[in-house]
Coordinates of C-alpha atoms in Angstrom, one line a residue:
Chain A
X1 CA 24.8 -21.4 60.3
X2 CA 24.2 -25.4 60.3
X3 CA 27.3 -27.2 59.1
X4 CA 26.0 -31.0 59.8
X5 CA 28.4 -33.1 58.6
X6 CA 26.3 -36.1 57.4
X7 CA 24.9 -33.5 54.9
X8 CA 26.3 -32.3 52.3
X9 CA 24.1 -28.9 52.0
X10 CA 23.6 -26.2 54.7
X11 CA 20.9 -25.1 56.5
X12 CA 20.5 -21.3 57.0
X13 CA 18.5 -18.9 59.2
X14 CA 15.8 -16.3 57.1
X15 CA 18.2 -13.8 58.2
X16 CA 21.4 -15.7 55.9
X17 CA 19.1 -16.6 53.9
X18 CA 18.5 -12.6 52.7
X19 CA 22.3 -11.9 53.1
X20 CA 23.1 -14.9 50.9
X21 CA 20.4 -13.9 48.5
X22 CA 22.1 -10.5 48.2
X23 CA 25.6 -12.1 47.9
X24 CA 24.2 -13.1 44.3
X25 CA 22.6 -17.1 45.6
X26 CA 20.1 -18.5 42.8
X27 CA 17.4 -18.5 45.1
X28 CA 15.0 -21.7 43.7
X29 CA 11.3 -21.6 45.4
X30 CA 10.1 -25.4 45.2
X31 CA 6.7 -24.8 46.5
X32 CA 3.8 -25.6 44.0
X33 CA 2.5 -23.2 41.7
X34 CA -0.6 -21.7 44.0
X35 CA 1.6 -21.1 46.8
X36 CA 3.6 -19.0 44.3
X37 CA 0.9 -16.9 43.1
X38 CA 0.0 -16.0 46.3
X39 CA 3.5 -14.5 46.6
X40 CA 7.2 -15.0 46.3
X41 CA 10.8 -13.8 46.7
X42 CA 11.6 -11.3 44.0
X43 CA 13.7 -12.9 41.4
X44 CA 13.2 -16.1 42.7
X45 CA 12.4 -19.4 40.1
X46 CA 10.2 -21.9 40.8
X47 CA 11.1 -25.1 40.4
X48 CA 8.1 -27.7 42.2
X49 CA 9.6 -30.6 44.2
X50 CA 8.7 -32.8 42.1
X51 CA 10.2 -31.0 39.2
X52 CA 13.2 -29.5 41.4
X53 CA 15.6 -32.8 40.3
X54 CA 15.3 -32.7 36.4
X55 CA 14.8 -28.9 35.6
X56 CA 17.6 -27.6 38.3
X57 CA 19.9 -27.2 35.0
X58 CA 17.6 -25.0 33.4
X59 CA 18.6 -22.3 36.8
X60 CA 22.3 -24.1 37.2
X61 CA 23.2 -25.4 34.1
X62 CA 27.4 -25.0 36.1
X63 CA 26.6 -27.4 39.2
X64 CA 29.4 -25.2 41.2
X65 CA 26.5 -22.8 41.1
X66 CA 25.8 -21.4 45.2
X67 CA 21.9 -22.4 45.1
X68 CA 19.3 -21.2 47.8
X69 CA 16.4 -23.3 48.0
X70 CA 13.3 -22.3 50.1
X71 CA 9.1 -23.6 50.6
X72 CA 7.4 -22.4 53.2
X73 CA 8.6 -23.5 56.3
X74 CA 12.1 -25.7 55.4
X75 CA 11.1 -29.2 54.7
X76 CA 10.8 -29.5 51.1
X77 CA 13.7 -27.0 50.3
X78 CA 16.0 -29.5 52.9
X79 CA 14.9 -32.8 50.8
X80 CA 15.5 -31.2 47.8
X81 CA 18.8 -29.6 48.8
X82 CA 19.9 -33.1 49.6
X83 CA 18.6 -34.6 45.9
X84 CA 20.6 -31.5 44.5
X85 CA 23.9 -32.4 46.3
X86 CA 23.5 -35.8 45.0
X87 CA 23.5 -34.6 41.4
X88 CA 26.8 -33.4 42.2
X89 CA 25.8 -29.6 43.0
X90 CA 28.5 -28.2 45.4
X91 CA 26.9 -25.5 47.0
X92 CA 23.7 -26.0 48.0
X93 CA 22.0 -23.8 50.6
X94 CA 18.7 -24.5 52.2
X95 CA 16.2 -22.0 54.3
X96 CA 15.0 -24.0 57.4
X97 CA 12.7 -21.1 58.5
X98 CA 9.0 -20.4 57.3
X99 CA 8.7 -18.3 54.4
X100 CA 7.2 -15.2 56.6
X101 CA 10.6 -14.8 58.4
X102 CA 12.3 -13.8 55.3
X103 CA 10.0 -11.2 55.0
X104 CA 10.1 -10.0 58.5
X105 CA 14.2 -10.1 57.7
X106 CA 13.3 -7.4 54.7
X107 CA 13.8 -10.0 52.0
X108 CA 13.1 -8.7 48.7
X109 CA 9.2 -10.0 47.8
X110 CA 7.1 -9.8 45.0
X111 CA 3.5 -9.1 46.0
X112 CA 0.9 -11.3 43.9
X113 CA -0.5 -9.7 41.1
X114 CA -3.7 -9.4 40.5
X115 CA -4.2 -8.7 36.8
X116 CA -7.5 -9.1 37.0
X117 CA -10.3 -7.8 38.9
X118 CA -13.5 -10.8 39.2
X119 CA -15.9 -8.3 37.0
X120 CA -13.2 -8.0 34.7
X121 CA -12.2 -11.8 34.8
X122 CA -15.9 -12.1 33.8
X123 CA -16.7 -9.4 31.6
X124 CA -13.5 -10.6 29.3
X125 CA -13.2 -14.4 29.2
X126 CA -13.9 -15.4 26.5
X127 CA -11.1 -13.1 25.4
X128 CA -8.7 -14.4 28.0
X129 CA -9.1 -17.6 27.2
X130 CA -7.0 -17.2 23.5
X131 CA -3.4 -18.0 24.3
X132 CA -1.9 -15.1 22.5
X133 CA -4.0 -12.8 25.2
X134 CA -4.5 -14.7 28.5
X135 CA -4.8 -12.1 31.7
X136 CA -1.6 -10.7 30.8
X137 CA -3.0 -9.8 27.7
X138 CA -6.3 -8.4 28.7
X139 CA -4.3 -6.4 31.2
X140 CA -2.0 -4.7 28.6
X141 CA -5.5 -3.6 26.6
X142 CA -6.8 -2.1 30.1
X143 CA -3.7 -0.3 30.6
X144 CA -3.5 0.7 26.7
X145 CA -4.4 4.6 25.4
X146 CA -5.1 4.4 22.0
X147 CA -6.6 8.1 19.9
X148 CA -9.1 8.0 17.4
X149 CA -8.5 10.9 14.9
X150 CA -12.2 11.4 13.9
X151 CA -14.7 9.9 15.3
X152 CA -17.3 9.4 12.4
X153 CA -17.2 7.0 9.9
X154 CA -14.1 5.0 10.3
X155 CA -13.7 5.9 14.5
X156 CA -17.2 4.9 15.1
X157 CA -16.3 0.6 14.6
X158 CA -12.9 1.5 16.6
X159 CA -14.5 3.0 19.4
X160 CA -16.7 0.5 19.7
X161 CA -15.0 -2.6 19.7
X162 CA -12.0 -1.2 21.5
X163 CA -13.8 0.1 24.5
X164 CA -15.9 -3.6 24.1
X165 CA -12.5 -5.2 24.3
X166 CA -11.4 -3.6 27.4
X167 CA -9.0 -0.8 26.1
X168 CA -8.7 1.2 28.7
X169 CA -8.5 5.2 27.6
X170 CA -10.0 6.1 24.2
X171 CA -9.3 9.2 23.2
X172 CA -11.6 10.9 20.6
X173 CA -11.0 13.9 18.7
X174 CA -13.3 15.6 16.6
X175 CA -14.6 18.9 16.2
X176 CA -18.1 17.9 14.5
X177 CA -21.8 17.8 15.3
X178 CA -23.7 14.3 14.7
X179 CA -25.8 15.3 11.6
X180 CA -28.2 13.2 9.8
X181 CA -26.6 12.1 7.0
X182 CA -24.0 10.8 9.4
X183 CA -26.3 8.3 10.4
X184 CA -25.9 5.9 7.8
X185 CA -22.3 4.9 8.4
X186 CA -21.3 6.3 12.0
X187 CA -22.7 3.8 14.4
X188 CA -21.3 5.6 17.3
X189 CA -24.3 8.2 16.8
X190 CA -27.9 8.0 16.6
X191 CA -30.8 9.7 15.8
X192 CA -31.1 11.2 19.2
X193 CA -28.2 12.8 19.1
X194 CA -28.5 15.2 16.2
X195 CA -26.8 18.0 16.8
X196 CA -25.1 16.9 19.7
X197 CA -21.3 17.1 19.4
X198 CA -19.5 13.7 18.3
X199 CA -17.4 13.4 21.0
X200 CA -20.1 13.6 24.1
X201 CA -21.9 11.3 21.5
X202 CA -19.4 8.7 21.4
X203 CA -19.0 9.3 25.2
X204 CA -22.5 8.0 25.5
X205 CA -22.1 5.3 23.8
X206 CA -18.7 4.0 24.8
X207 CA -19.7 4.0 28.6
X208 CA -23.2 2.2 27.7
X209 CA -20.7 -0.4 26.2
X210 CA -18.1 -0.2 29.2
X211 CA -18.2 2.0 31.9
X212 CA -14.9 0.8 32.4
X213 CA -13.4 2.7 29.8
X214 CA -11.6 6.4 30.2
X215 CA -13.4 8.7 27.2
X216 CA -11.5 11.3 26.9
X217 CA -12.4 14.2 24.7
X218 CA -10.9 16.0 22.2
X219 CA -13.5 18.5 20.8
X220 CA -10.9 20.7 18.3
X221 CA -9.7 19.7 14.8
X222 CA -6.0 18.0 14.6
X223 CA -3.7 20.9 13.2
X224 CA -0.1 21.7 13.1
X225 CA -0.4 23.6 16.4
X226 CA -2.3 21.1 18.6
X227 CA -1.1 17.5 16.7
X228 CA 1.9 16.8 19.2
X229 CA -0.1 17.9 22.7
X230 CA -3.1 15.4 21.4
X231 CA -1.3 12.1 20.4
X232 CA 1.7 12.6 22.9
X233 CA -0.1 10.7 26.3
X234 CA -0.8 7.9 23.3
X235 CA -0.3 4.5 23.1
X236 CA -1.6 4.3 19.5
X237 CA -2.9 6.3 16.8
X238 CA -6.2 5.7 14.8
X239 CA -6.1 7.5 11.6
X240 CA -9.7 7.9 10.1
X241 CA -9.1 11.9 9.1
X242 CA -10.8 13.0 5.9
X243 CA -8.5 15.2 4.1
X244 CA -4.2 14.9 2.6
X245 CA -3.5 18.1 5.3
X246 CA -4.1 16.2 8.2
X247 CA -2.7 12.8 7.5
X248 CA 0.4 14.4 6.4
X249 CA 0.8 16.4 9.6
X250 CA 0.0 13.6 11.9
X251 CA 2.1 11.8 10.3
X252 CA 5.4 14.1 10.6
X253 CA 4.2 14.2 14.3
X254 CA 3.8 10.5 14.9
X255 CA 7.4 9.5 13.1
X256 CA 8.6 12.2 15.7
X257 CA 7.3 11.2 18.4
X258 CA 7.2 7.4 17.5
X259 CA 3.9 6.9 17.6
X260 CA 2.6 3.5 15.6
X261 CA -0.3 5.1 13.2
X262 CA -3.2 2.7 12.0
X263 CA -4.6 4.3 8.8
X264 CA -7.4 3.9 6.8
X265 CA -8.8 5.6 4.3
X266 CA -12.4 5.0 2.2
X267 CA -14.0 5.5 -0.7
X268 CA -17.5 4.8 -2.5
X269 CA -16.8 0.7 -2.4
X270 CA -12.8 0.7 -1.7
X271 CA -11.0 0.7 1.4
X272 CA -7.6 0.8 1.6
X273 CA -5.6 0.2 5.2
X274 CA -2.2 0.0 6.8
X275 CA 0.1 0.3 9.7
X276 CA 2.7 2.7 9.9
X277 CA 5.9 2.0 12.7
X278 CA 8.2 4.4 12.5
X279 CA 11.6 3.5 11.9
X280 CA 10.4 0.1 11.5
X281 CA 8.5 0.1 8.4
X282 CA 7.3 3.1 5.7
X283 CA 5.6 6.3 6.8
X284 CA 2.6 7.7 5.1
X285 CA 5.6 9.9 3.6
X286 CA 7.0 7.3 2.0
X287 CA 4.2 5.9 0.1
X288 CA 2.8 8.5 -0.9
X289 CA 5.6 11.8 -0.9
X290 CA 3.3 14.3 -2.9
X291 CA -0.3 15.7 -2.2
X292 CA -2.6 14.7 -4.9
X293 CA -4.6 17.1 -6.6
X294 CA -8.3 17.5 -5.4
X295 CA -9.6 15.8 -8.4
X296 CA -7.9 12.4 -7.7
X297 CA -9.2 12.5 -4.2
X298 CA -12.0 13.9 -3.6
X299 CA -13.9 13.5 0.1
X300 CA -16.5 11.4 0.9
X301 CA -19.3 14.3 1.0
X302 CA -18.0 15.2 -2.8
X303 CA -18.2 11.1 -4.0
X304 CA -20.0 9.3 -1.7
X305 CA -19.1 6.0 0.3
X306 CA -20.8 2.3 0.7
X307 CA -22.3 2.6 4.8
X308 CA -20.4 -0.9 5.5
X309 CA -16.9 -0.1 4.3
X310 CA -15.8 2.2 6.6
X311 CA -17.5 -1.2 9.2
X312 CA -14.9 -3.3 7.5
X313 CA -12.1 -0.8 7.2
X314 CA -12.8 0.1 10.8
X315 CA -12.6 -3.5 12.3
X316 CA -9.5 -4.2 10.5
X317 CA -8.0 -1.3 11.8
X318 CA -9.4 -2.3 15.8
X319 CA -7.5 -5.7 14.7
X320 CA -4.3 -3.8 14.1
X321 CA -4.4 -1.5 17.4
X322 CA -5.1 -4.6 19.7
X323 CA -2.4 -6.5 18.0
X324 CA 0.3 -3.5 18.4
X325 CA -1.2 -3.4 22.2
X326 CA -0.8 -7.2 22.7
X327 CA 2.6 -7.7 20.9
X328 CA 1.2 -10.5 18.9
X329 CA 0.8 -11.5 15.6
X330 CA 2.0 -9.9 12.2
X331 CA 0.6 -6.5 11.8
X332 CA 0.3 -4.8 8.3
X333 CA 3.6 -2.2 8.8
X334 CA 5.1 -2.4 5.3
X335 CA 1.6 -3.4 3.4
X336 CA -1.1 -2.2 2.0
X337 CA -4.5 -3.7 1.9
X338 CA -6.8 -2.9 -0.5
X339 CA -10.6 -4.1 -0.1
X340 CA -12.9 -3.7 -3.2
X341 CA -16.6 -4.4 -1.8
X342 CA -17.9 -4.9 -5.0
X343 CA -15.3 -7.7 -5.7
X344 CA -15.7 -8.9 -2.3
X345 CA -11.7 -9.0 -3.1
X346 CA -8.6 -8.4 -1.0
X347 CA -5.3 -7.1 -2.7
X348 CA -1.7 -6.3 -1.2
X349 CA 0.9 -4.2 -2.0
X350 CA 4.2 -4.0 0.2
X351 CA 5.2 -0.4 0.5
X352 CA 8.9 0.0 1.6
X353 CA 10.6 2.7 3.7
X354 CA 11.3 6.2 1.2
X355 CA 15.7 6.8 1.9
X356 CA 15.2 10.0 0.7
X357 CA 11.6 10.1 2.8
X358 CA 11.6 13.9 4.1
X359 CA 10.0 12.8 7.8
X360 CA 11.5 9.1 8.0
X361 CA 14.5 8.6 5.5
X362 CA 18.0 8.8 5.9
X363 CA 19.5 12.2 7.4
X364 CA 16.3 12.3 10.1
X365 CA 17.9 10.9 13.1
X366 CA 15.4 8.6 14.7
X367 CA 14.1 10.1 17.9
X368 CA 15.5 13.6 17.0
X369 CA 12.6 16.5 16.5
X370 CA 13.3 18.1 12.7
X371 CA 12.1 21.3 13.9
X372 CA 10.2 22.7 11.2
X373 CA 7.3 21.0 10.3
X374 CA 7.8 19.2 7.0
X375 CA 4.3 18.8 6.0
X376 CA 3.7 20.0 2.6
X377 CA 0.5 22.2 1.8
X378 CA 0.1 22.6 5.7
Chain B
X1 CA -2.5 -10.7 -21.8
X2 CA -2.1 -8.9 -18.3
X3 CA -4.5 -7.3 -16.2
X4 CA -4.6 -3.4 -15.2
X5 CA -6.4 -2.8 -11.6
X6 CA -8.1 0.3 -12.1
X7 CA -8.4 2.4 -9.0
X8 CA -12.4 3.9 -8.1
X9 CA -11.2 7.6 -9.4
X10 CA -10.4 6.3 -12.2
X11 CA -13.0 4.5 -13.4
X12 CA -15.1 7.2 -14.7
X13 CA -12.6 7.3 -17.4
X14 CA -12.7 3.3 -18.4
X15 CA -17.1 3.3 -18.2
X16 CA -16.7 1.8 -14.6
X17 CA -14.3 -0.9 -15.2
X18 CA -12.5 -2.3 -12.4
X19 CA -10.2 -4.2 -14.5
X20 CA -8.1 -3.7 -17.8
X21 CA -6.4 -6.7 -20.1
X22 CA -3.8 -5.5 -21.6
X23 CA -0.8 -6.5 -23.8
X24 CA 2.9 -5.8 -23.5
X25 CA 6.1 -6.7 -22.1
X26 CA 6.9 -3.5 -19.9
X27 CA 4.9 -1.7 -17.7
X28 CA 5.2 1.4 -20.2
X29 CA 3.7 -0.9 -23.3
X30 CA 1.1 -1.9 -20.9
X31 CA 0.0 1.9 -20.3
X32 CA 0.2 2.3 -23.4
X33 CA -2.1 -0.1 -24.6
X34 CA -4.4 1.1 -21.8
X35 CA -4.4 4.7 -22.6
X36 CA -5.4 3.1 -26.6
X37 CA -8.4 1.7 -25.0
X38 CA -9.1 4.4 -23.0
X39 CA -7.3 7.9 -23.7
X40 CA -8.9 9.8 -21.3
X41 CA -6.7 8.3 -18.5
X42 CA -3.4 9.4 -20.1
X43 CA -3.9 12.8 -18.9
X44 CA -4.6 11.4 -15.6
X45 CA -2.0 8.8 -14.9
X46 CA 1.2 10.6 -16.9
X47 CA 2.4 14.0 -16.6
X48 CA 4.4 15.2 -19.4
X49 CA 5.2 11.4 -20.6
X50 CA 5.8 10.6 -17.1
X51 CA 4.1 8.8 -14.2
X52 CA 2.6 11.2 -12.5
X53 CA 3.9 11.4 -9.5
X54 CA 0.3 11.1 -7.0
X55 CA -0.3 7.2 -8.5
X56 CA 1.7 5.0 -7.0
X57 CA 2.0 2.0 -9.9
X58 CA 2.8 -1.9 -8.4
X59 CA 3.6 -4.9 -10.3
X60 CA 2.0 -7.5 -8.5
X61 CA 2.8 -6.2 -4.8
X62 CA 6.0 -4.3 -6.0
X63 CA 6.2 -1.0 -6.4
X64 CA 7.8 -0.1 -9.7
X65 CA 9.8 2.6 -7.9
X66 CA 11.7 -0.2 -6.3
X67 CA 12.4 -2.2 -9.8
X68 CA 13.0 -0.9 -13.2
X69 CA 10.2 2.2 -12.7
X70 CA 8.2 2.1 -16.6
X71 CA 11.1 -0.4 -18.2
X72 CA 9.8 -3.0 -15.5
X73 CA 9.1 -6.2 -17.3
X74 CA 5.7 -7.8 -16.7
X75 CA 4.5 -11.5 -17.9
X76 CA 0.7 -12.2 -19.1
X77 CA 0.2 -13.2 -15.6
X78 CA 1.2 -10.1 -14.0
X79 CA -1.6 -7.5 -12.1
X80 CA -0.7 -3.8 -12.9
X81 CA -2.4 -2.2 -9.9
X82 CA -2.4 1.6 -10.2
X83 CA -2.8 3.3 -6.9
X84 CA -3.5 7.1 -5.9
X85 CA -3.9 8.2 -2.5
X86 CA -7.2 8.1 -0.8
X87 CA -8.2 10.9 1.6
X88 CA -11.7 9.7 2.9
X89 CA -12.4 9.3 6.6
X90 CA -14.8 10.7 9.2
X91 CA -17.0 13.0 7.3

């Protein structure tokens, strides 16, 4: 160890360098910001030379702080040592080795990163480019497994954009064939595909849109039995089902196994859509607690519904999925949008979490499995 | 005079209205008032003189549940929006 008296830091060997590291040193990197991406000591900061003076408080706001500086070889981490004792830091420690000899010593490293491959830097730039995503972003989408529960009307717009966005696994479950009347509102199918089973449809046409993305598929109805096996390896849930049954038993499962569930539902001209957290916000439970009658919801091959809503309905839903993904934004957990495409009109209701909610209110523990299923008219 | 959002299953019963003026000062006078104009929806909405309990009924964007349930006072400015569940999906 260098103790040179005319300075008042010290200059250390890589192999101190590690030990002192260890022994709990702020290590401060003040290389520039490329030399840093292309690799740097684990839990390091970097603080530029030219920055290291004015920011050093942000690491060391107590100047009696023990401070190990590094670059790459031991000339910029020795000038800035001795700008750091002349702020009145105390113990100040610079690395006069090159950078490679802390590694050969077995100091801790962080490999760079590389979020990113080039196709995918091109394929999603334009996506990359928002702040809010950036490559961290896009990253968390192609690591992302999100299940479409149906994919007909409502999963066809999910599937779609969410592959095109670079989500990595879609998961589609359906037990249907692509039929004709289909046609006119589930874009995932076509007319060369009559007959074919929806989820080697939507196969097709997710990997002509990105090869990229995992399909997996789901070819068997979501029922009491199967609904935990099928959304457990889940990120997030897409709720496009057609019946009360189903939405009330993936619903139980989901606030088990605290899965977020996007749900939307359609009919004739209306759309309705929200986002359920569980423990954070309402369950499906808790705004609506009793299984209507047929009469007040019938399905959409009893009453019909308008080819583009389930477009709209669907997109807002994609919205909601990336933002859960991303950890951006405001998503709709707690309220209820209402779309009225004959209006053209938008309403919102906030729906509040039941107390006395069977799956979700007070007495469930959060995290705990309630055993019996509570899903009424299962 | 306030305004009643009628909900698509239950506009076969108002001749395919999406809206409702209305007058009163609760949200029970307001029904009422409705189901004057159009009695075929008392059957559907109440149950036994009570809300029934499938159509969720929001002042505005409260849920009456959370306020004074029927007793909840509205203004002529308020939106009664009446609100059953909606299955439709994937089919």
């Amino acid at each position: 160890m260098t103790n040179d008296q005319n300075r008042p830091f010290r200059e250390v060997t890589a192999a101190e360098a590690v030990a002192l590291a260890r022994d709990g040193y702020r290590v401060i990197d003040v290389r520039e910001q490329s030399e840093w991406d292309s690799g740097h000591v684990a839990g390091a900061t970097l603080l530029p030379l030219g920055e290291v003076s004015q920011r050093v408080a942000e690491v060391a706001p107590d100047r009696d702080t023990p401070l190990l500086l590094h670059c790459a070889v031991g000339g910029r981490s020795g000038r800035a040592a001795g700008w750091l004792a002349e702020l009145g830091y105390t113990n100040v420690t610079s690395m006069k080795a090159p950078i490679g000899h802390w590694k050969e010593q077995g100091g801790e490293w962080e490999e760079p990163r590389q979020l990113l491959t080039p196709a995918q830097q091109r394929r999603y730039a334009r996506q990359t480019l928002i702040p809010e995503i950036g490559q961290e972003g896009q990253r968390k989408l192609l690591d992302a497994r999100v299940l479409l529960i149906g994919a007909g009307a409502l999963g066809s717009p999910s599937a779609l954009y969410l592959s095109a966005s670079g989500v990595g696994t879609i998961g589609l479950v359906d037990d249907d064939v692509v039929e004709e009347s289909n046609l006119q509102r589930q874009v995932l199918h076509g007319v060369d595909r009559l007959g074919m089973r929806k989820v080697d449809s939507g196969e097709l046409t997710i990997r002509g849109l990105n090869p990229e993305t995992i399909v997996v598929k789901h070819a068997e109805r979501l029922n009491a039995d199967n609904v935990e096996r099928l959304i457990s390896d889940y990120d997030v849930i897409v709720d496009g089902t057609d019946n009360f049954d189903t939405r009330y038993i993936l619903n139980d499962a989901a606030v088990k196994l605290h899965k977020p569930v996007v749900h939307g539902s359609i009919y004739r001209w209306d759309g309705q859509i929200t986002t359920f957290v569980p423990f954070d916000g309402p369950c499906y439970r808790c705004m609506y607690p009793t299984q209507p009658p047929d009469e007040l919801a019938p399905a959409c091959s009893v009453a019909g519904v308008l080819g583009v809503l389930p477009g709209v309905i669907g997109m807002l839903q994609s919205n909601e999925v990336l933002k859960l993904i991303l950890g951006a934004g405001e998503t709709l957990a707690g309220r209820l949008l209402m779309f009225d495409a004959m209006g053209t009109s938008f309403d919102e209701v906030r729906i509040w979490r039941d107390p006395a909610c069977p799956a979700c209110g007070e007495g469930v523990e959060e995290g705990v499995a309630s055993g019996a299923p509570v899903a009424a008219g299962a | 005079m306030s305004t009643i959002r009628i909900p698509p299953v239950l506009r076969e019963n108002t001749g395919g209205s999406r809206t409702v003026g209305v007058v009163g000062t609760t949200v029970a006078e307001a029904l009422d008032d409705l189901f004057a104009k159009h009695p075929a929806l008392r059957d559907r909405v109440t149950e036994e003189g009570e809300l029934s309990r499938f159509i969720n009924v929001y002042v505005n964007d409260r849920d009456v549940r959370y306020r004074d349930g029927l007793e909840t006072a509205i203004g002529a400015d308020d939106t009664i929006i009446l609100l059953p569940a909606m299955a439709g999906g994937f089919r």
